[in-house]
Every structure is written in C-alpha cells, then in structure tokens.
Coordinates of C-alpha atoms and ligand atoms in Angstrom, one line a residue:
X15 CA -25.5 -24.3 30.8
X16 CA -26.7 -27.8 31.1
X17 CA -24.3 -30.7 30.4
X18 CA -26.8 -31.6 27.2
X19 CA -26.6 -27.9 26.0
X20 CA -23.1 -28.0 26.6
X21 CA -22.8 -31.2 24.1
X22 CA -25.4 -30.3 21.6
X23 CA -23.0 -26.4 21.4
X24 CA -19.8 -28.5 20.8
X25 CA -21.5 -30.2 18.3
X26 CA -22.8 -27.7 16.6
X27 CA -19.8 -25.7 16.6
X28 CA -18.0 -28.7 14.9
X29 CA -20.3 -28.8 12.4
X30 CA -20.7 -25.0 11.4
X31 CA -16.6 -24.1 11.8
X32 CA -15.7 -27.5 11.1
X33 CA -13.2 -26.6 13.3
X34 CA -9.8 -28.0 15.8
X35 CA -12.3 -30.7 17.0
X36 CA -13.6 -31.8 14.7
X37 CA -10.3 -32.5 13.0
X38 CA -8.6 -33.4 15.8
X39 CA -10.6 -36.4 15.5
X40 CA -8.9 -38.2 12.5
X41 CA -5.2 -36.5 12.0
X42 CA -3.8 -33.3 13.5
X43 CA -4.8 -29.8 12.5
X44 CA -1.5 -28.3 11.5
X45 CA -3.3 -24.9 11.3
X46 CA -4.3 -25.3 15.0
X47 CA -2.4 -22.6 17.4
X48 CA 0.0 -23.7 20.0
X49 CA 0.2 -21.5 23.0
X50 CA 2.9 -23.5 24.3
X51 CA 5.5 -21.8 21.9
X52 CA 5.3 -18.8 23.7
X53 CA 8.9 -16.9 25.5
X54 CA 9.0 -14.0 26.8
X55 CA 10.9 -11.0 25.4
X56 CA 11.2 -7.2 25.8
X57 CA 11.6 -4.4 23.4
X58 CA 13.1 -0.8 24.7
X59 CA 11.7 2.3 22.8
X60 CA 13.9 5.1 21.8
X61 CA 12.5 7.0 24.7
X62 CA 13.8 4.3 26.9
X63 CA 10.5 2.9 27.5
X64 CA 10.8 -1.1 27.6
X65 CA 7.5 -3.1 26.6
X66 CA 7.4 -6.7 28.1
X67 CA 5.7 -9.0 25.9
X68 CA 4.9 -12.8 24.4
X69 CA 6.3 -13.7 21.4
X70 CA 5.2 -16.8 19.5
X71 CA 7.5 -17.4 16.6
X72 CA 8.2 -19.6 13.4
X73 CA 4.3 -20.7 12.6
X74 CA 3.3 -22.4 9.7
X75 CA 0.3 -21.0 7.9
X76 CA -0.9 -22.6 5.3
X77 CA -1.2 -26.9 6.0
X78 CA 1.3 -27.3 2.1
X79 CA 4.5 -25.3 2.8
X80 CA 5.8 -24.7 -0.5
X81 CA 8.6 -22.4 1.1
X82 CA 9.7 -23.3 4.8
X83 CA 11.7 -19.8 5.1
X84 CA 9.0 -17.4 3.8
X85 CA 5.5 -19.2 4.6
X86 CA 5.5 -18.6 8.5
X87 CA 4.5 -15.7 11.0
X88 CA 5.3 -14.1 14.4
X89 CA 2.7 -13.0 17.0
X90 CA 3.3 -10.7 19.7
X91 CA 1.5 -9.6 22.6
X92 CA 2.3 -7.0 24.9
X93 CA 1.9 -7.7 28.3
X94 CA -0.2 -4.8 28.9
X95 CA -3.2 -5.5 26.2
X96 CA -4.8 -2.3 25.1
X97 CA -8.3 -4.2 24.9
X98 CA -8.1 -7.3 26.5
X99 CA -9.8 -9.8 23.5
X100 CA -11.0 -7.0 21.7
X101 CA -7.8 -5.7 20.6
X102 CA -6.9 -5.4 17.1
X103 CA -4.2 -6.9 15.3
X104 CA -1.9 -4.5 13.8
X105 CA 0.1 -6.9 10.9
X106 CA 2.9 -5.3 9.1
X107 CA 4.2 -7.1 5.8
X108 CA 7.9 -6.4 4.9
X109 CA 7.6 -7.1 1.6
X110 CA 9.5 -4.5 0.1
X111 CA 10.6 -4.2 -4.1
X112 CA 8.2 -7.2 -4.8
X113 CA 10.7 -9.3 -3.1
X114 CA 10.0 -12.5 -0.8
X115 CA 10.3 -11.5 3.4
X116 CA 10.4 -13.6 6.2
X117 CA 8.7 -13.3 9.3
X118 CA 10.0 -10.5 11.2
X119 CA 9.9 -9.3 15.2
X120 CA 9.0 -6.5 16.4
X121 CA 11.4 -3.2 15.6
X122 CA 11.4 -0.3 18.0
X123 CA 12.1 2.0 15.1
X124 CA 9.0 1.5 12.7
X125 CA 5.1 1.1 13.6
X126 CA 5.6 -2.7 14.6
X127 CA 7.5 -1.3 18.0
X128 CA 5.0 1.6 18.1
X129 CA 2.1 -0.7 17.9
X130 CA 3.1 -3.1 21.0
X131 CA 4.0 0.0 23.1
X132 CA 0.1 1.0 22.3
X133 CA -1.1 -2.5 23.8
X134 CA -1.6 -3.3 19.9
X135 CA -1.3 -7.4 19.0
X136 CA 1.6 -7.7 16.7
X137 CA 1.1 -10.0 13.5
X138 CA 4.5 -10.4 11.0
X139 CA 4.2 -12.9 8.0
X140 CA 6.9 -13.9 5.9
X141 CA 5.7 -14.7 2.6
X142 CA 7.0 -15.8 -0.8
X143 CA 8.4 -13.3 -3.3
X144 CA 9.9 -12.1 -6.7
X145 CA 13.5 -13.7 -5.7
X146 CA 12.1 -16.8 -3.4
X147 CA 13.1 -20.3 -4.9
X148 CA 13.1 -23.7 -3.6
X149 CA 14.9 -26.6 -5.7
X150 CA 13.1 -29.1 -6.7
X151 CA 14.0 -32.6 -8.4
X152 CA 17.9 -30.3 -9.0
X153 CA 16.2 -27.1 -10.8
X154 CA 15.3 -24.3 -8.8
X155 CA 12.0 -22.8 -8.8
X156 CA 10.7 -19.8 -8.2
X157 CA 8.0 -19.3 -5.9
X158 CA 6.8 -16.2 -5.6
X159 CA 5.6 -15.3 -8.4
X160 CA 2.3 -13.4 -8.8
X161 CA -0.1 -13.8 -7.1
X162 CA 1.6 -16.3 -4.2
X163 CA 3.3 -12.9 -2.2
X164 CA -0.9 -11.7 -1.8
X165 CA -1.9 -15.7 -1.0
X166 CA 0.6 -15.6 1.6
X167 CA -0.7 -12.7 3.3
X168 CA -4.6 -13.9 2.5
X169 CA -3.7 -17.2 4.8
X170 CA -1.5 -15.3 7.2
X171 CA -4.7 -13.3 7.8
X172 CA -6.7 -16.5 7.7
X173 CA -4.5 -18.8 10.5
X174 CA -5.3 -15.4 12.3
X175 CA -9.4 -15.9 12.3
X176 CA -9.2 -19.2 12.5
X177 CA -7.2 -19.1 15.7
X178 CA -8.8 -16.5 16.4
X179 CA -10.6 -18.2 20.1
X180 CA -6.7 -19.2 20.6
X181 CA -4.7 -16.1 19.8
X182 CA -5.6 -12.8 22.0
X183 CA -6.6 -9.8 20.1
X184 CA -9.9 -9.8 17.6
X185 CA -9.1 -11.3 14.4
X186 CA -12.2 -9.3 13.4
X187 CA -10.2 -6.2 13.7
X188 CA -6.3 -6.5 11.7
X189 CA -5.2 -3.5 10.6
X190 CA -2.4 -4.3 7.9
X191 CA 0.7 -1.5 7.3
X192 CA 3.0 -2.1 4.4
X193 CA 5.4 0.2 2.5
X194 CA 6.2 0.9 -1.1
X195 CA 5.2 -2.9 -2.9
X196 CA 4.6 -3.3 0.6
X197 CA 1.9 -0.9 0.5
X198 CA 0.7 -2.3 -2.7
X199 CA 0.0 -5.8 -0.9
X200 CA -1.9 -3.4 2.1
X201 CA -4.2 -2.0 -0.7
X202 CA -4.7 -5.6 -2.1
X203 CA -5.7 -7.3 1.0
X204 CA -7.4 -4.0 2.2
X205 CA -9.7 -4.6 -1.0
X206 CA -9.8 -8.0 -2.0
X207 CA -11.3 -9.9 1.7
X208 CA -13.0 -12.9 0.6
X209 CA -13.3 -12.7 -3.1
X210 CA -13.4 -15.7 -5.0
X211 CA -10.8 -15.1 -7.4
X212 CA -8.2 -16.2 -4.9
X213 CA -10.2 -19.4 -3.4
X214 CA -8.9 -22.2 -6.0
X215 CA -5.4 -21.0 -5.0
X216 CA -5.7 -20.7 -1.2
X217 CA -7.4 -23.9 -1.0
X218 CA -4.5 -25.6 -2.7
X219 CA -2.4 -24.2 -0.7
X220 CA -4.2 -25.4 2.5
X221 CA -4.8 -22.7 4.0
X222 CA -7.9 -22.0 6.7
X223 CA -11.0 -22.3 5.3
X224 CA -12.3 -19.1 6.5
X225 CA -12.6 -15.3 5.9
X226 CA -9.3 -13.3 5.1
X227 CA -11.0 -9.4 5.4
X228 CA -9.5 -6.9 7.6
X229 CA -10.7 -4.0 9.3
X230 CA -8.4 -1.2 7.9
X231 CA -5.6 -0.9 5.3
X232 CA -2.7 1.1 5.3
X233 CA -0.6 1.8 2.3
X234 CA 2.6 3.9 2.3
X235 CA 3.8 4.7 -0.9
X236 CA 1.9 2.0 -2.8
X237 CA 3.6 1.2 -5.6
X238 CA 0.3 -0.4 -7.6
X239 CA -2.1 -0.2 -10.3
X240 CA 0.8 -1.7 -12.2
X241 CA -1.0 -1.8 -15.5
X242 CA -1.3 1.9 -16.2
X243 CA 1.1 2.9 -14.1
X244 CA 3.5 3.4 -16.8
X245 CA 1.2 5.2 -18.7
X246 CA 0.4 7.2 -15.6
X247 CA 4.1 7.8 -15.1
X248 CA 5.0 9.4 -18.5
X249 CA 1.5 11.4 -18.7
X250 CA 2.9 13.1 -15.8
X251 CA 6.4 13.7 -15.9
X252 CA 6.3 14.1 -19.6
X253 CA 7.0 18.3 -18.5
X254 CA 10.3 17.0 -17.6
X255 CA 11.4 14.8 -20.9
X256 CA 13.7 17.4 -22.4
X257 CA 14.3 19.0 -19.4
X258 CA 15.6 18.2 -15.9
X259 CA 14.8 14.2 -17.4
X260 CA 17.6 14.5 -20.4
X261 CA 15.3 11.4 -22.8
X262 CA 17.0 10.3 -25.0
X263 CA 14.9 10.4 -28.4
X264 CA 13.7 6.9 -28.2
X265 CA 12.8 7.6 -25.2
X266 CA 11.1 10.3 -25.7
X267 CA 8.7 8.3 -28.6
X268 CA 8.2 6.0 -26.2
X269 CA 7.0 8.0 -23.0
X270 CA 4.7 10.1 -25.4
X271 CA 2.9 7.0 -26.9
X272 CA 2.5 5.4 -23.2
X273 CA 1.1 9.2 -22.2
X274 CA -1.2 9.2 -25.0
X275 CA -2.9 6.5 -23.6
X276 CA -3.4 7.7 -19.9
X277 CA -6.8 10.0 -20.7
X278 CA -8.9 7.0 -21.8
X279 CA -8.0 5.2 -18.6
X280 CA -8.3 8.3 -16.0
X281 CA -11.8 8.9 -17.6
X282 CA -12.7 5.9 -17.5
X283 CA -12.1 5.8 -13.8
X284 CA -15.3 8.3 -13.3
X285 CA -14.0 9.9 -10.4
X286 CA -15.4 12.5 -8.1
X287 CA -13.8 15.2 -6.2
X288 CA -15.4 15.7 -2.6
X289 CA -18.3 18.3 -4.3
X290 CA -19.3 15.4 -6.5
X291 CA -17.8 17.5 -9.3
X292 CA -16.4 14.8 -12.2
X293 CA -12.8 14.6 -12.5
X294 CA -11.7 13.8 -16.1
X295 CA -8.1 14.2 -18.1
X296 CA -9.2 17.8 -18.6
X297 CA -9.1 18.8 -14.9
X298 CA -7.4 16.2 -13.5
X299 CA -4.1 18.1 -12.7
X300 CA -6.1 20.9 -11.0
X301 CA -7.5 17.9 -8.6
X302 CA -4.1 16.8 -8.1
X303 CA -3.0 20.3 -7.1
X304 CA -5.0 20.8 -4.6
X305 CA -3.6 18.0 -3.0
X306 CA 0.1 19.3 -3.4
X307 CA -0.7 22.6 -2.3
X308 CA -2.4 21.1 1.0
X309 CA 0.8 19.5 1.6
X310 CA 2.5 22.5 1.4
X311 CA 0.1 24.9 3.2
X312 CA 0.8 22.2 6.1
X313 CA 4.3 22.6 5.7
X314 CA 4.2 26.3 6.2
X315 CA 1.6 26.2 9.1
X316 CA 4.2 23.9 10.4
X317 CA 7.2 26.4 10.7
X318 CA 8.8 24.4 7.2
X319 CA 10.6 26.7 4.5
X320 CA 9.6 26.3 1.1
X321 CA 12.0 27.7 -1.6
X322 CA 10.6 30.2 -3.8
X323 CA 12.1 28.3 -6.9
X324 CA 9.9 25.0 -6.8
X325 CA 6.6 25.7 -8.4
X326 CA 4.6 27.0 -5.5
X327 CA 2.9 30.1 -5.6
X328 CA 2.3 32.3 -2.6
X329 CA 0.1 35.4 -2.5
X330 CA 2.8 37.6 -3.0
X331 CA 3.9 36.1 -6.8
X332 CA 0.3 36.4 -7.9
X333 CA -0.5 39.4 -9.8
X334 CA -3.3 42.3 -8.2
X335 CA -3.0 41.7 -4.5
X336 CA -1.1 45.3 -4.7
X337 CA 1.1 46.5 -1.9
X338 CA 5.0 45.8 -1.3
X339 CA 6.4 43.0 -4.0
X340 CA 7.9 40.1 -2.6
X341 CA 7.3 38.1 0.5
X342 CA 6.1 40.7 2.8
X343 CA 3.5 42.9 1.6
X344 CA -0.1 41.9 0.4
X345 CA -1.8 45.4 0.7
X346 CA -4.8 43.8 2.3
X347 CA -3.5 45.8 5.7
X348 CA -2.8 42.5 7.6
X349 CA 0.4 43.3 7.4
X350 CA 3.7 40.8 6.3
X351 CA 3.0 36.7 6.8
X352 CA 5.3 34.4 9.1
X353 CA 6.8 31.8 7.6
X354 CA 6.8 30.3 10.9
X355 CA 4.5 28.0 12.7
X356 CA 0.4 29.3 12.4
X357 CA -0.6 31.4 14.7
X358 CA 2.7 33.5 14.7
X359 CA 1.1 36.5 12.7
X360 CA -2.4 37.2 14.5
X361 CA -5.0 37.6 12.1
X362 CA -2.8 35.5 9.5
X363 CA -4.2 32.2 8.8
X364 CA -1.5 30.2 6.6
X365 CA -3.7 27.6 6.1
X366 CA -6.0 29.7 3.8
X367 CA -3.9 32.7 2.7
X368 CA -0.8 31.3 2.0
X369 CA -0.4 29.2 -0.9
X370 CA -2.6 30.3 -3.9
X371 CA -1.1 27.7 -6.7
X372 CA 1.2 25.4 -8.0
X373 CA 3.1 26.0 -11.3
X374 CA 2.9 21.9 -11.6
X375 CA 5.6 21.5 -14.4
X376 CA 8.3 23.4 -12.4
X377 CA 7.0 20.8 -9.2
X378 CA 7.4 17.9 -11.1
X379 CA 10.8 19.0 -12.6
X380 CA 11.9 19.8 -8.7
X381 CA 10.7 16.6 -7.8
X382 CA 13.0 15.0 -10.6
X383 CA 16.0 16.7 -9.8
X384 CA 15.8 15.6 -6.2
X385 CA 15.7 11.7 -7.4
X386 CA 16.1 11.1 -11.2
X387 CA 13.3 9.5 -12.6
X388 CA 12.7 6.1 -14.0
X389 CA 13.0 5.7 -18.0
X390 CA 10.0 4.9 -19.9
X391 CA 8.6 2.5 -19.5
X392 CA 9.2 3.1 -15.4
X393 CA 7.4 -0.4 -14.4
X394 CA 6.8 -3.0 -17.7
X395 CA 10.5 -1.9 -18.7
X396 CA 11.7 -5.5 -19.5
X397 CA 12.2 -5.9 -23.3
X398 CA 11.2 -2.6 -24.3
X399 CA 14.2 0.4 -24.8
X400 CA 16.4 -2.1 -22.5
X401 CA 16.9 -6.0 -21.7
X402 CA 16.8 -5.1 -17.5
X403 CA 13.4 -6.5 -16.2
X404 CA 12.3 -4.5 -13.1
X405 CA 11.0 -6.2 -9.9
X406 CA 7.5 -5.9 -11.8
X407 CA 8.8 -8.1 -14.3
X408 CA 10.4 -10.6 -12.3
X409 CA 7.1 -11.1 -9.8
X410 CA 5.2 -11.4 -13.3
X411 CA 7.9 -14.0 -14.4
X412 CA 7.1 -17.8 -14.2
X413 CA 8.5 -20.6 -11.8
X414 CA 12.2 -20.6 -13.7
X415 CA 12.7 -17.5 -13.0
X416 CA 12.0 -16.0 -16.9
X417 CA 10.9 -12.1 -16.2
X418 CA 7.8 -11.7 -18.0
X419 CA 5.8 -8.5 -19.7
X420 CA 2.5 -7.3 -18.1
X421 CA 1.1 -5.1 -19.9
X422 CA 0.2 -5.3 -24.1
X423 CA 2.1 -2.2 -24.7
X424 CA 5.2 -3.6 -23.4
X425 CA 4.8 -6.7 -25.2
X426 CA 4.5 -5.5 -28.3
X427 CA 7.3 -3.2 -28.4
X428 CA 9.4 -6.2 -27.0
X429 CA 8.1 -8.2 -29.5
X430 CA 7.9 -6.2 -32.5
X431 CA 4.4 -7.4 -33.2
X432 CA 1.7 -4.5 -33.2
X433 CA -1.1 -7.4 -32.4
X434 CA 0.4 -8.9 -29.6
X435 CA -1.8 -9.8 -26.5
X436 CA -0.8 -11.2 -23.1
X437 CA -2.2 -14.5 -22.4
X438 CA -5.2 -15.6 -20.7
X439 CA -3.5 -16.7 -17.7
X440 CA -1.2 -13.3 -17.3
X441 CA -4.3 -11.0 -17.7
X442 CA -5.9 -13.3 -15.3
X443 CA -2.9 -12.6 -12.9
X444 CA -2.7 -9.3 -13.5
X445 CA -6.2 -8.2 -12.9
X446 CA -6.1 -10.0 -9.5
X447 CA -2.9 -8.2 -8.4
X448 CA -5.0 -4.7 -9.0
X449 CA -6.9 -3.2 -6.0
X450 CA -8.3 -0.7 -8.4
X451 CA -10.4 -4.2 -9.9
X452 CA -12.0 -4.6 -6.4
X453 CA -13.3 -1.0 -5.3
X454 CA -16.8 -0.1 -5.9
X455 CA -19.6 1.4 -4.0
X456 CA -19.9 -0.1 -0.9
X457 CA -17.9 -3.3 -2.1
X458 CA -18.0 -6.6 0.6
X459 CA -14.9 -7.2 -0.3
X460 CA -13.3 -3.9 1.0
X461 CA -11.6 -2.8 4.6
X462 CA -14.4 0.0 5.9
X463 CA -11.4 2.5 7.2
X464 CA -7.9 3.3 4.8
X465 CA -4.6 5.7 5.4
X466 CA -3.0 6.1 2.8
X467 CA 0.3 8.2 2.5
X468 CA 2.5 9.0 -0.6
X469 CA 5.6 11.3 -0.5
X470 CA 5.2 14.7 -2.0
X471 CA 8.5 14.3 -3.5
X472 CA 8.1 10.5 -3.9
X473 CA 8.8 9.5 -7.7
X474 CA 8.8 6.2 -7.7
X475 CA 5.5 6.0 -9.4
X476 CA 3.3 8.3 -10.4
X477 CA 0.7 10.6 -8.0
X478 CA -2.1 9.1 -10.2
X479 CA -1.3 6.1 -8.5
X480 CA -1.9 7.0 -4.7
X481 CA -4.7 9.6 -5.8
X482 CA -6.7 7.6 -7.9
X483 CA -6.8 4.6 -5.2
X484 CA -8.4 7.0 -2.4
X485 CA -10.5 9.1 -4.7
X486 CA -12.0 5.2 -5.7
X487 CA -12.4 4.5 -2.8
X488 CA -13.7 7.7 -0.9
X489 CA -16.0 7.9 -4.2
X490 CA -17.6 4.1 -3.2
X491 CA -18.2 4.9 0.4
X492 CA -15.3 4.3 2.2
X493 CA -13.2 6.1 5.0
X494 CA -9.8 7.8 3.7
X495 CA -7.1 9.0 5.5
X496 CA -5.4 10.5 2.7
X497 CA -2.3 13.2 2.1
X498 CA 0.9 13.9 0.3
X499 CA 3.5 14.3 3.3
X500 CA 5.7 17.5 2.4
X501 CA 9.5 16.5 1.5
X502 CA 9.1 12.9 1.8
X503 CA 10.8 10.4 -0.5
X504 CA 9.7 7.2 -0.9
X505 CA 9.8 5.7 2.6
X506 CA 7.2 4.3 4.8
X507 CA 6.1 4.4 8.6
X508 CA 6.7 8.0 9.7
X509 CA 4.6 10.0 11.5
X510 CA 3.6 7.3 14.0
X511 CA 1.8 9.7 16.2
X512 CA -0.2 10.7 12.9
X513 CA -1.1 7.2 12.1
X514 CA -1.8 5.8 15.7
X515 CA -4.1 9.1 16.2
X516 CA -6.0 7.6 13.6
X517 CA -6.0 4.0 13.8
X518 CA -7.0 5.4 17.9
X519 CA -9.9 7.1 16.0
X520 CA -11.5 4.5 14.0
X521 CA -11.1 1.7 16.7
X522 CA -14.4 1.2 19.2
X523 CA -13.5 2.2 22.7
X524 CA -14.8 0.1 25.0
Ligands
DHB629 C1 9.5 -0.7 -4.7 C2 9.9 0.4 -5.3 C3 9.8 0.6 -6.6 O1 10.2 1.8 -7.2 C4 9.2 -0.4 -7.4 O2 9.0 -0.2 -8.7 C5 8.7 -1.5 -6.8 C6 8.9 -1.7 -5.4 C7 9.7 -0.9 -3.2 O3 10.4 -0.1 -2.6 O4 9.1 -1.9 -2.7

C-alpha cells in the first residue's frame, strides 16, 4: 500500500468508526483497551490438565462509572488460541437471583474453565444489580435496578467490539452463558442486539458507540418472561394446590384467578410445534409432554431408573399391549425391555418403545414434593398474600431501594384498587426486560444459534417459561438447542461436553 493510501485508510477509518484516533486527538479514550495490563496465570482442570493463559483484569466499560465494583470486566486468553483472531468469545454473566456480580476469573468447575481449556476467549462482566448501591450526597442508592443489570452487559459486549482490533478473539462471534436470572439476561442480550429501546440509556452511560449483538445465547434455567410468569406458574401447578402444595384458601383464590388468565396469553403467543401444527391452551400440555417424556426416554436409553410412581407411563401400564403385566412382558415377542443403557436388549429400541405417556398431574405433584413450590403469586409476590418482595420486586424497585409491583394483577391486589395500572415508565421497563418482546421471524435483533436448558424437575418457574422462549424462537427461524435435562434442579452449566459439542457445531471451522 502506498504511503497516500495508507493516510487516505487512516482517515477514513477515523471518520467511519470514529474511533481510538480520532479521540485520541483531543482527550483520552477511556474505552480504549490496554494490553499492557496483561499477567500471566494458569488454571488446573479437574483432570489435572493446567491451561496457561493472559488475564487482563479490572476494565472499565462504560466511560460514566456509576458503580466502580460492579461496572468492570476480565478477559482471558488461553495461551493456546483455538482460532487464532477468529475465535469466539465465550462471556459468562454471574448474575444470579437478580442480584449485582462483579467481574469474575475463570473457574475450573463451570463452562468459564471449560471454555479456556477449549482455546475459547474468556469474557466476565460485573455488572450492577437488585442489591448494588453506591451513597451519594449521605443516602444510598440503588443502582441496579431494571434495566441497568442488561445495560451492563449490552456495554460489556460493546467495549468487546469496539476493541475488538485490540483484544484477540472475533467480537463478531460472543457466545454469552448465564444461569437461572442469569439465563434470563442470556436470553435478553441473545434477543435484543442493537435495538433502540436501550440507546438513550447506553449512551448516557458512555458506553461504545457500536453494536452489542452476539452470535449465540445460552440460557440455563431462565428465570424470565416475568410478566406472565405468575400466571404461567399457577396455570400449571394448580394440579398440586390441595395436594402435595397444602394452599391455604387465600391462596388458593389467588392462584386460580392468576391461572385463569394464562389461556389468553399462551394463545396469543401463536405458537407452532415442529409439524406447523398450532399450539393453543387446548393442547398445550400435550406439547409440553412430549418434551418431558423425551427427557425421560433419554434417561432410560441412558441406563437411569425412573420410579414407577412419578407420572410416567411405560408400555407395560398402558392397557392392550397383552402379555405378562408389569415391567417385563409386552406380548409383541420381543421379549422383556432393559432398563439399562440402549442397545442392551437387541431389537429393543428405548428411544421409541419405552415411554408411551406422562400422567402430567402426578409429574408435577413429584416435581413439588422434591422442592416445595413458590406461593402464589411465585414472582410479583410483594404486596399481595404477603409483605416479602421477591428478587423480582426488588430489581423492579427504584433508586432507594422501595420494591416495586410489575405486573397489574399484583398491583391491584396490593392496592385494593380493581382499576389500578402500572405507570408509563414501569411498563416501559418491563417490556424491555422481556425477550419474548424481541422474537419474531427472522428478527435483526436476535443471536442466529440458542441452547437452552431447563431442569426437568426445576420449579423455580414454570415450563411455559423455557418452552415458550424456544418454540418463539424456533417458530421465527432460529437455531434451538433445546431440552428438559432428566432430574435436574435448578442449576446451571452441566453437561459441558453437551454444550461445547454444540457450540463446536455451530462455530465455522476454519
Ligand atoms: C433466581 C431464582 C429464582 O427462583 C428467581 O425467582 C429469580 C432468580 C436465580 O437463581 O437467579
């Protein structure tokens, strides 16, 4: 390149990025990356394994640090880079029960260890949450409050691209990983890159001036669509109310009014099962079945015991399949199952034979007795049958720290006032703190490739929740990675093999 070319490039880079020259020319760019920072560190796998790598710690993200101990990240490259420039960034939030997280490094026990042993470029953000405050002028504020956790991450993301000449790994590919709200904040970013609902704020804040998309999204347990959740919650596990759930009567008036409402919303969803067939209140619990019962065909194929006392419903329960009652005999001539791993019977395949149902009440009630449910309402509690605001209620609360309804419902019942209506301001917050608000057919805004994982014996919000959020977005065009996990509680980053397998699969090889 010619020394003119050269000059006239520079130039025109300036101009288009308006980038670390350009402002280097009157004061500092404080979002500019300093390679300088780096120290070297090693982290030693379970297997014994260590991973040498660069760790670049304590960064400011955003040019107006409201919070100096949440509003930083850590970067981390492993010494042997999967993909040289082209490798992604895998960025795990910590946020966990809505609550404020600071920057973390890199744990040999979860994906963030897994990831760098892969050759993976390791992003952790603090950011700001339900109990962050800073005092100001002698009174504490709060500040991280809805929406500021999500801003946090948006700029994180954004220091990332900006950088992203500075930093190795591709900017162009993050894939985020978050667990429980955690996973909420995943499914947010995953589906709200670039929108303009979020500008005003992020410009305020100062952070880069550029896109905060990612490449993929994964969401354990995402605790989200916080708005109907609670209806969500009570239309399901209402089976269980004077069962295993032991409601108390006002409870009980309250879960069946927040069910009541739960039809209009799923159909109003317009979902589609894989055939294109339309999934509606009327056959929305077979959908969800099949769903639970390919969790626990997979559990069987996998050697797993499942007792006969939980709601699942093998060949040999269902009526006409003649031969020897019980577990053993289906009179087909195949001869007696294995409970053990597939393959073990010859001729036997598990996957399709085995389970023929799900008696869904008895599930659910299983499910409860394993971890007692929340009381209605589970998520916009605050006000309602009791005083206790949940974490929902806190990160909907305002600067001093008053806890704060988010849905009308709620309000009203805390209020006694049948006509009561969340503000402007609150539905405006609450709208952008729902990924379901951003997911349509073939949506900019939207990471092309998802995971998603919720426990099969994971109450702390409803199946609706995780279900709905990949049918939306396998029904608008996306990629899903989507199951219910047999026996798994709430929890978040297992199966690493499963999920580097995949995130192996959906990233270019070069
Ligand atoms: C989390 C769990 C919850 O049950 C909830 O309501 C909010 C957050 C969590 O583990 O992050």
């Amino acid at each position: 390149m010619t020394l003119a070319k050269i000059c006239t490039t520079l130039v025109m880079a300036c101009a288009v990025t308006g980038s670390a020259f350009a402002a280097k020319a009157d004061k500092p760019d404080k979002l500019l990356f300093n390679p300088d920072i780096a120290q070297q560190a090693t982290l030693t796998m379970p297997s014994g394994e260590v991973v040498n790598y660069q760790a670049y710690e304590g960064i400011f993200y955003v040019k107006n640090v409201e919070d100096s101990v949440y509003q930083t990240l850590n970067i981390y490259v492993p010494e042997n880079l999967r993909n040289g420039d082209s490798t992604p960034i895998f960025l795990r939030t910590y946020i966990g029960g809505y609550m404020a997280t600071t920057a973390k490094s890199p744990s040999a026990s979860d994906a963030t260890g897994r990831a760098l042993k892969e050759g993976y470029v390791v992003c952790i953000p603090g950011s700001r949450g339900a109990n962050s405050t800073v005092n100001r002028d002698g009174k504490t504020i709060y500040t991280g409050t809805a929406p500021n956790g999500l801003l946090d991450l948006k700029a994180a993301i954004r220091y990332l691209r900006y950088n992203d000449s500075r930093i190795p790994g591709n900017a162009e590919m993050i894939i985020i990983d978050g667990t429980s709200a955690g996973g909420a904040m995943s499914a947010l970013v995953g589906s709200t890159g670039d929108r303009p609902e979020y500008d005003e704020y992020l410009r305020k804040m100062g952070a880069a001036a550029t896109s905060d998309k990612v490449f993929a999204s994964v969401c354990y347990c995402p605790i989200t669509d916080l708005n109907h959740a609670d209806m969500e919650y009570e239309w399901l596990y209402g089976c269980t109310n004077t069962g295993v759930r032991h409601l108390t009567e006002a409870q009980i008036a309250i879960s069946d009014e927040l069910a009541a409402e739960c039809p209009a919303y799923i159909n109003s969803l317009n979902l589609k099962d894989d055939a294109g067939n339309a999934i509606t209140a009327d056959n929305y619990k077979d959908y969800l079945k099949t769903f639970l019962i390919a969790s626990a065909h997979k559990a069987l194929e996998e050697g797993c015991e499942i007792p006969d006392t939980i709601g699942i419903i093998r060949y040999a329960e269902k009526p006409n399949f003649g031969g020897a009652p019980g577990r053993g005999g289906r009179g087909d001539g195949r001869g007696a199952p294995s409970f053990g791993p597939a393959g073990a019977m010859p001729g036997f395949n598990n996957n399709t034979d085995y389970v023929t149902g799900i008696d869904l009440d008895k599930y659910l009630s299983y499910v409860a007795s394993v971890t007692a449910l929340k009381t209605p309402p589970a998520f916009d509690q605050y006000g309602v049958l009791i005083d206790t605001p949940t974490p929902e209620n806190n990160v909907f609360g305002n600067p001093e720290g008053v806890p704060a309804n988010f849905t009308d419902f709620s309000l009203r019942h805390r209020l006694h006032d049948s006509s009561a209506e969340l503000g402007k301001d609150m539905v405006r917050r609450v709208y952008i703190m729902n990924p379901m608000n951003f997911i349509s057919e073939n949506a900019a805004s939207v990471a092309p490739h998802w995971f998603i994982r919720h426990g099969a014996k994971d109450r702390d919000t409803s199946f609706l929740v995780p279900v709905n959020l990949a049918t939306r977005l396998k029904n608008s065009g996306f990629d899903v990675n989507f199951f219910l996990p047999w026996n798994r509680p709430h929890s978040g980053d297992y199966n690493l093999d499963d999920l580097f397998g995949w995130i192996d699969s959906i990233v270019p090889n070069e």
